[in-house]
Amino acid sequence: MNAPPHAPHGVENLCAAGTNLYEAALRDGRVKTGEAETAAPCLLSFGLLHPVVDDPDQLEPVSPALALHRLLRASGTRIADERRREERLATLFEPLMRITGSRTAAADPASLRLLSGTEQINGAITEATAEATDELLCIQPNVHYSGPRGQTAQTVAMARDQALLDRGCRIRTLYQHTQRHQPLVLARYEQLRGDVAARTLDEVTDRLIVIDGKVAFIPAGEDGRLALEVRHPALLTYFTITFDRLWRLATPMYPQAVHRPSLNGVTPRQQAIAALLVEGHTDAVIADRLGMNIRTARVHIAKLATTLGSESRAQLGYLIGQSGILDREQNRDRAQEQRPGPDRPPAPED
């Protein structure tokens, strides 16, 4: 049976087989050439083993101190080459940038950048967050916290966000109401320390991150593996204004939670479902828009029908309209939007 092919890797990520064989060579003074070529050919390509002068069937190890010095010197040479390349590029492009300097940001490809893959997306967000000096705004839909991928992203975000808070910045996040009791969401606010606040709405937009009003990240595909980095001033202004308007309409969740009242036995979640029912949406669409599974949505629809005394879907829509629950909900939202608060100055008197 043939041995599996040796996966390529850098010397800084020396494989387990290579590490073990190199340690054995350092202890014993030499190893067999055939063994190294089969188990860890990387040791030969990295120059950590070399042939014994009087015995080509044996290899002896290069001193770790000597190997490290040689590798660091090569790394330093590469860095110096890159710096010289950067200087040449800057010299080349500086006069060219002066030619286009008067053009608007709309003509600048750097105002929009497509990011591909979770690693690149997280790296770009981390880099932008590390430069933040004021505030991070975030809209977090339900789908982001589902499954192992969401848990991994949450772990990465926690360290990144705490570092931002430690620098005196603020974080504001919008979730759907269905996220108010999610364990991962609750754990986030039990651990973060600093100026952090969260509110919820029945529905939110797709994921959005805005950092200092200078850079934003939005999805560029349905599977979450493509994102768009936005630095266009007009788009950033639009995102920030949209977030602030949604924030004023949202219900506080942290640091002080506000619980929305029921109306004549109809819960706030059922009120949101009622509004979508009278618009003619299917159970699947309602579940998707409110961040719940279709089974939960149907349970709430059944309870709403029981509360209002409905015996059919058509009658339920009629009874919702007759009950006035949507009118009261709309009035409450308008009152909340106009209510003075820390993020909104009092309206001027007539």
Coordinates of C-alpha atoms in Angstrom, one line a residue:
M1 CA 0.0 0.0 0.0
N2 CA 1.4 3.4 -1.1
A3 CA 1.9 6.1 1.6
P4 CA -0.4 9.1 1.2
P5 CA 1.2 12.0 -0.6
H6 CA 3.0 14.5 1.5
A7 CA 0.9 17.7 1.7
P8 CA 2.8 20.9 0.8
H9 CA 3.5 23.3 3.7
G10 CA 5.9 26.0 4.8
V11 CA 8.7 25.5 7.1
E12 CA 6.9 27.6 9.7
N13 CA 4.1 25.0 9.7
L14 CA 6.4 22.0 9.9
C15 CA 4.3 18.8 9.8
A16 CA 4.1 16.3 12.7
A17 CA 6.0 13.7 10.7
G18 CA 8.8 16.2 9.9
T19 CA 9.0 17.4 13.5
N20 CA 9.2 13.9 14.9
L21 CA 11.8 12.8 12.4
Y22 CA 13.9 15.9 12.9
E23 CA 13.8 15.4 16.7
A24 CA 14.9 11.8 16.2
A25 CA 17.8 12.9 14.0
L26 CA 19.0 15.4 16.6
R27 CA 18.9 12.8 19.3
D28 CA 20.5 9.9 17.3
G29 CA 22.8 12.0 15.0
R30 CA 21.4 10.6 11.8
V31 CA 18.4 8.9 10.1
K32 CA 18.0 6.7 7.0
T33 CA 17.7 8.5 3.7
G34 CA 14.8 6.3 2.5
E35 CA 12.9 6.9 5.8
A36 CA 13.1 10.7 5.4
E37 CA 12.2 10.7 1.7
T38 CA 9.1 8.6 2.4
A39 CA 7.9 10.1 5.8
A40 CA 9.1 13.7 5.6
P41 CA 10.6 14.9 2.3
C42 CA 10.0 18.4 3.6
L43 CA 13.1 18.1 5.8
L44 CA 15.2 17.7 2.8
S45 CA 13.6 20.6 0.8
F46 CA 13.9 22.9 3.8
G47 CA 17.5 22.0 4.3
L48 CA 17.0 20.6 7.8
L49 CA 18.7 17.3 6.8
H50 CA 21.6 16.7 4.5
P51 CA 23.5 13.6 3.3
V52 CA 26.4 12.2 5.4
V53 CA 29.6 12.6 3.4
D54 CA 30.8 9.1 3.7
D55 CA 27.4 7.3 3.7
P56 CA 24.8 8.5 1.1
D57 CA 22.2 6.2 2.7
Q58 CA 22.2 8.3 5.9
L59 CA 21.2 11.9 6.6
E60 CA 22.3 14.0 9.4
P61 CA 20.5 17.1 10.9
V62 CA 21.5 20.7 10.5
S63 CA 21.9 22.4 13.8
P64 CA 18.6 24.1 14.8
A65 CA 20.4 27.4 15.6
L66 CA 22.1 27.4 12.2
A67 CA 18.8 26.5 10.4
L68 CA 16.9 29.2 12.2
H69 CA 19.6 31.8 11.4
R70 CA 19.5 30.8 7.7
L71 CA 15.7 30.9 7.5
L72 CA 15.4 34.3 9.3
R73 CA 18.1 35.7 7.0
A74 CA 16.1 34.5 3.9
S75 CA 12.9 35.9 5.4
G76 CA 14.6 39.3 6.0
T77 CA 15.8 39.3 2.4
R78 CA 12.2 38.7 1.2
I79 CA 11.0 41.5 3.4
A80 CA 13.6 43.9 2.1
D81 CA 12.7 42.9 -1.5
E82 CA 9.0 43.6 -0.8
R83 CA 9.8 47.0 0.7
R84 CA 11.9 47.9 -2.4
R85 CA 9.0 46.8 -4.6
E86 CA 6.6 48.9 -2.6
E87 CA 8.8 52.0 -3.0
R88 CA 9.0 51.4 -6.8
L89 CA 5.2 51.0 -7.0
A90 CA 4.7 54.2 -5.0
T91 CA 7.1 56.1 -7.2
L92 CA 5.4 54.8 -10.3
F93 CA 1.8 55.5 -9.2
E94 CA 2.2 58.8 -7.3
P95 CA 2.2 61.0 -10.4
L96 CA -0.6 58.9 -12.0
M97 CA -2.8 59.5 -8.9
R98 CA -2.3 63.2 -9.2
I99 CA -3.9 63.1 -12.6
T100 CA -7.1 61.5 -11.3
G101 CA -7.1 63.2 -7.9
S102 CA -9.9 65.5 -8.8
R103 CA -12.3 62.7 -9.7
T104 CA -15.1 61.6 -7.3
A105 CA -14.9 58.5 -5.2
A106 CA -17.5 56.9 -7.6
A107 CA -14.7 56.4 -10.1
D108 CA -12.3 54.9 -7.6
P109 CA -12.4 51.1 -7.6
A110 CA -11.0 51.1 -4.1
S111 CA -14.4 52.4 -2.8
L112 CA -15.8 48.9 -3.4
R113 CA -13.9 45.7 -2.9
L114 CA -15.2 42.1 -3.2
L115 CA -14.0 39.8 -0.5
S116 CA -14.1 36.0 -1.0
G117 CA -14.0 33.3 1.7
T118 CA -14.6 33.5 5.5
E119 CA -10.9 34.0 6.2
Q120 CA -10.5 37.0 3.9
I121 CA -13.8 38.5 5.1
N122 CA -12.9 38.1 8.8
G123 CA -9.4 39.4 8.2
A124 CA -10.7 42.6 6.5
I125 CA -13.3 43.2 9.3
T126 CA -10.6 42.7 11.9
E127 CA -8.2 45.0 10.2
A128 CA -10.8 47.8 9.9
T129 CA -12.0 47.3 13.5
A130 CA -8.4 47.6 14.8
E131 CA -8.3 51.1 13.3
A132 CA -11.7 52.2 14.8
T133 CA -11.7 55.2 17.1
D134 CA -15.5 55.9 17.5
E135 CA -18.3 53.4 16.9
L136 CA -19.2 50.1 15.3
L137 CA -22.8 49.7 14.0
C138 CA -24.0 46.2 13.3
I139 CA -27.2 44.6 12.0
Q140 CA -27.2 40.9 12.8
P141 CA -29.9 38.7 11.3
N142 CA -31.0 35.4 12.7
V143 CA -29.2 33.2 10.2
H144 CA -25.7 34.3 11.3
Y145 CA -25.9 32.5 14.7
S146 CA -27.1 29.2 13.4
G147 CA -24.7 26.2 13.3
P148 CA -21.0 25.7 14.0
R149 CA -20.0 28.4 11.5
G150 CA -21.9 31.0 13.4
Q151 CA -20.3 29.9 16.7
T152 CA -16.9 30.2 15.2
A153 CA -17.6 33.7 13.9
Q154 CA -18.9 34.7 17.3
T155 CA -15.7 33.5 19.0
V156 CA -13.6 35.6 16.5
A157 CA -15.9 38.6 16.9
M158 CA -15.7 38.6 20.8
A159 CA -12.0 39.2 21.0
R160 CA -12.2 41.8 18.2
D161 CA -15.1 43.7 19.8
Q162 CA -13.7 43.7 23.3
A163 CA -10.4 45.2 22.0
L164 CA -12.5 47.9 20.3
L165 CA -14.5 48.6 23.6
D166 CA -11.2 48.7 25.5
R167 CA -10.1 51.7 23.4
G168 CA -13.2 53.6 24.4
C169 CA -15.3 53.0 21.3
R170 CA -19.1 52.2 21.3
I171 CA -20.9 49.2 19.7
R172 CA -24.6 49.2 18.8
T173 CA -26.2 46.1 17.4
L174 CA -29.7 45.4 16.0
Y175 CA -31.2 41.9 16.1
Q176 CA -34.5 40.3 15.3
H177 CA -36.9 39.8 18.3
T178 CA -36.4 36.1 18.0
Q179 CA -32.7 36.5 19.0
R180 CA -33.5 38.1 22.4
H181 CA -33.2 34.7 24.2
Q182 CA -30.6 33.0 22.0
P183 CA -27.8 31.5 24.2
L184 CA -25.0 32.8 22.0
V185 CA -26.5 36.3 22.0
L186 CA -27.0 36.4 25.7
A187 CA -23.5 35.0 26.4
R188 CA -22.1 37.8 24.2
Y189 CA -23.5 40.5 26.5
E190 CA -22.6 38.7 29.6
Q191 CA -18.9 38.8 28.6
L192 CA -18.4 42.1 26.8
R193 CA -17.3 45.1 29.0
G194 CA -17.7 48.7 27.8
D195 CA -20.1 50.9 26.0
V196 CA -22.2 48.3 24.2
A197 CA -26.0 48.3 23.5
A198 CA -28.4 46.1 21.6
R199 CA -32.0 46.5 20.4
T200 CA -34.4 44.3 18.5
L201 CA -37.0 44.5 15.7
D202 CA -39.5 42.1 14.1
E203 CA -37.5 42.3 10.9
V204 CA -34.1 43.6 10.1
T205 CA -32.1 44.0 6.9
D206 CA -29.3 41.5 5.9
R207 CA -26.1 41.7 7.8
L208 CA -24.4 45.1 8.0
I209 CA -21.3 46.3 9.7
V210 CA -20.3 50.0 9.7
I211 CA -17.1 51.2 11.3
D212 CA -16.6 54.8 12.2
G213 CA -18.7 55.8 9.2
K214 CA -15.6 55.1 7.1
V215 CA -16.0 51.5 6.0
A216 CA -18.9 49.1 5.8
F217 CA -19.3 45.4 5.1
I218 CA -22.4 43.8 3.5
P219 CA -23.1 40.4 2.0
A220 CA -22.4 39.8 -1.7
G221 CA -23.9 36.3 -1.9
E222 CA -26.5 34.1 -0.3
D223 CA -24.2 31.6 1.3
G224 CA -22.2 34.2 3.3
R225 CA -18.9 33.4 1.6
L226 CA -18.8 36.7 -0.4
A227 CA -18.8 40.2 1.1
L228 CA -18.5 43.7 -0.2
E229 CA -16.2 46.2 1.5
V230 CA -17.6 49.6 1.0
R231 CA -15.8 52.9 1.4
H232 CA -17.9 55.1 -0.9
P233 CA -19.0 58.2 1.2
A234 CA -22.6 58.3 -0.2
L235 CA -23.2 54.7 0.5
L236 CA -21.7 55.0 4.0
T237 CA -24.0 57.9 4.8
Y238 CA -27.0 55.9 3.6
F239 CA -26.1 52.9 5.7
T240 CA -25.6 55.1 8.8
I241 CA -28.9 56.9 8.4
T242 CA -30.8 53.7 7.8
F243 CA -29.3 52.1 10.9
D244 CA -30.1 55.2 13.1
R245 CA -33.8 55.1 11.9
L246 CA -34.1 51.4 12.6
W247 CA -32.4 51.9 16.0
R248 CA -35.0 54.5 17.1
L249 CA -37.8 52.1 16.1
A250 CA -36.2 49.1 17.9
T251 CA -37.0 47.8 21.4
P252 CA -34.1 48.0 23.9
M253 CA -32.5 44.6 24.8
Y254 CA -29.2 45.5 26.5
P255 CA -28.1 47.0 28.8
Q256 CA -31.7 47.5 30.0
A257 CA -34.3 45.3 28.4
V258 CA -37.8 46.6 27.6
H259 CA -40.5 43.9 27.3
R260 CA -43.2 44.7 24.7
P261 CA -46.8 44.4 26.0
S262 CA -49.5 42.1 24.7
L263 CA -52.7 43.6 23.3
N264 CA -55.9 41.8 24.2
G265 CA -54.0 38.5 24.6
V266 CA -52.1 39.0 21.3
T267 CA -48.4 38.8 21.9
P268 CA -46.0 41.2 20.1
R269 CA -44.7 38.3 17.9
Q270 CA -48.2 37.4 16.9
Q271 CA -48.8 41.1 16.1
A272 CA -45.9 40.9 13.7
I273 CA -47.2 37.7 12.2
A274 CA -50.7 39.3 11.8
A275 CA -49.2 42.2 9.8
L276 CA -47.6 39.8 7.4
L277 CA -50.7 37.6 7.2
V278 CA -52.9 40.5 6.0
E279 CA -50.3 41.3 3.4
G280 CA -51.0 37.8 2.0
H281 CA -47.6 36.1 2.7
T282 CA -47.2 32.4 3.0
D283 CA -46.2 30.6 6.3
A284 CA -42.7 30.1 4.8
V285 CA -42.2 33.7 3.9
I286 CA -43.4 34.8 7.3
A287 CA -41.0 32.5 9.1
D288 CA -38.1 33.7 7.0
R289 CA -38.8 37.4 7.5
L290 CA -39.2 37.0 11.3
G291 CA -36.2 34.7 11.8
M292 CA -38.0 31.6 13.0
N293 CA -38.6 28.1 11.6
I294 CA -41.9 27.4 9.8
R295 CA -43.2 25.1 12.5
T296 CA -42.9 27.9 15.1
A297 CA -44.6 30.3 12.8
R298 CA -47.5 28.0 12.3
V299 CA -47.8 27.5 16.1
H300 CA -48.1 31.3 16.5
I301 CA -50.6 31.5 13.6
A302 CA -52.8 28.8 15.3
K303 CA -52.6 30.6 18.6
L304 CA -53.5 33.9 17.0
A305 CA -56.5 32.2 15.3
T306 CA -57.7 30.8 18.6
T307 CA -57.4 34.2 20.3
L308 CA -59.4 35.9 17.7
G309 CA -61.9 33.1 17.3
S310 CA -61.0 32.4 13.6
E311 CA -62.0 29.1 11.9
S312 CA -60.2 29.7 8.6
R313 CA -57.3 31.5 7.0
A314 CA -59.6 34.0 5.2
Q315 CA -61.6 34.7 8.3
L316 CA -58.4 35.2 10.3
G317 CA -57.3 38.1 8.0
Y318 CA -60.7 39.7 8.4
L319 CA -60.7 39.3 12.2
I320 CA -57.2 40.8 12.3
G321 CA -58.4 43.9 10.5
Q322 CA -61.5 44.1 12.8
S323 CA -59.5 43.7 16.0
G324 CA -57.5 46.9 15.5
I325 CA -54.3 45.3 16.8
L326 CA -52.4 46.5 13.8
D327 CA -53.6 50.0 14.2
R328 CA -52.5 50.1 17.8
E329 CA -49.1 48.6 16.8
Q330 CA -48.6 51.2 14.2
N331 CA -49.5 54.0 16.6
R332 CA -47.1 52.6 19.2
D333 CA -44.3 52.5 16.6
R334 CA -44.9 56.1 15.6
A335 CA -44.9 57.2 19.2
Q336 CA -41.7 55.4 19.8
E337 CA -40.1 57.0 16.7
Q338 CA -41.0 60.4 18.0
R339 CA -40.1 59.8 21.6
P340 CA -37.1 61.8 22.8
G341 CA -34.2 59.7 23.8
P342 CA -30.4 59.6 24.1
D343 CA -30.1 59.1 20.3
R344 CA -32.8 61.6 19.3
P345 CA -33.4 65.2 20.5
P346 CA -36.8 66.4 21.6
A347 CA -39.0 67.6 18.7
P348 CA -39.4 71.4 18.5
E349 CA -42.6 72.7 19.9
D350 CA -45.2 74.3 17.6

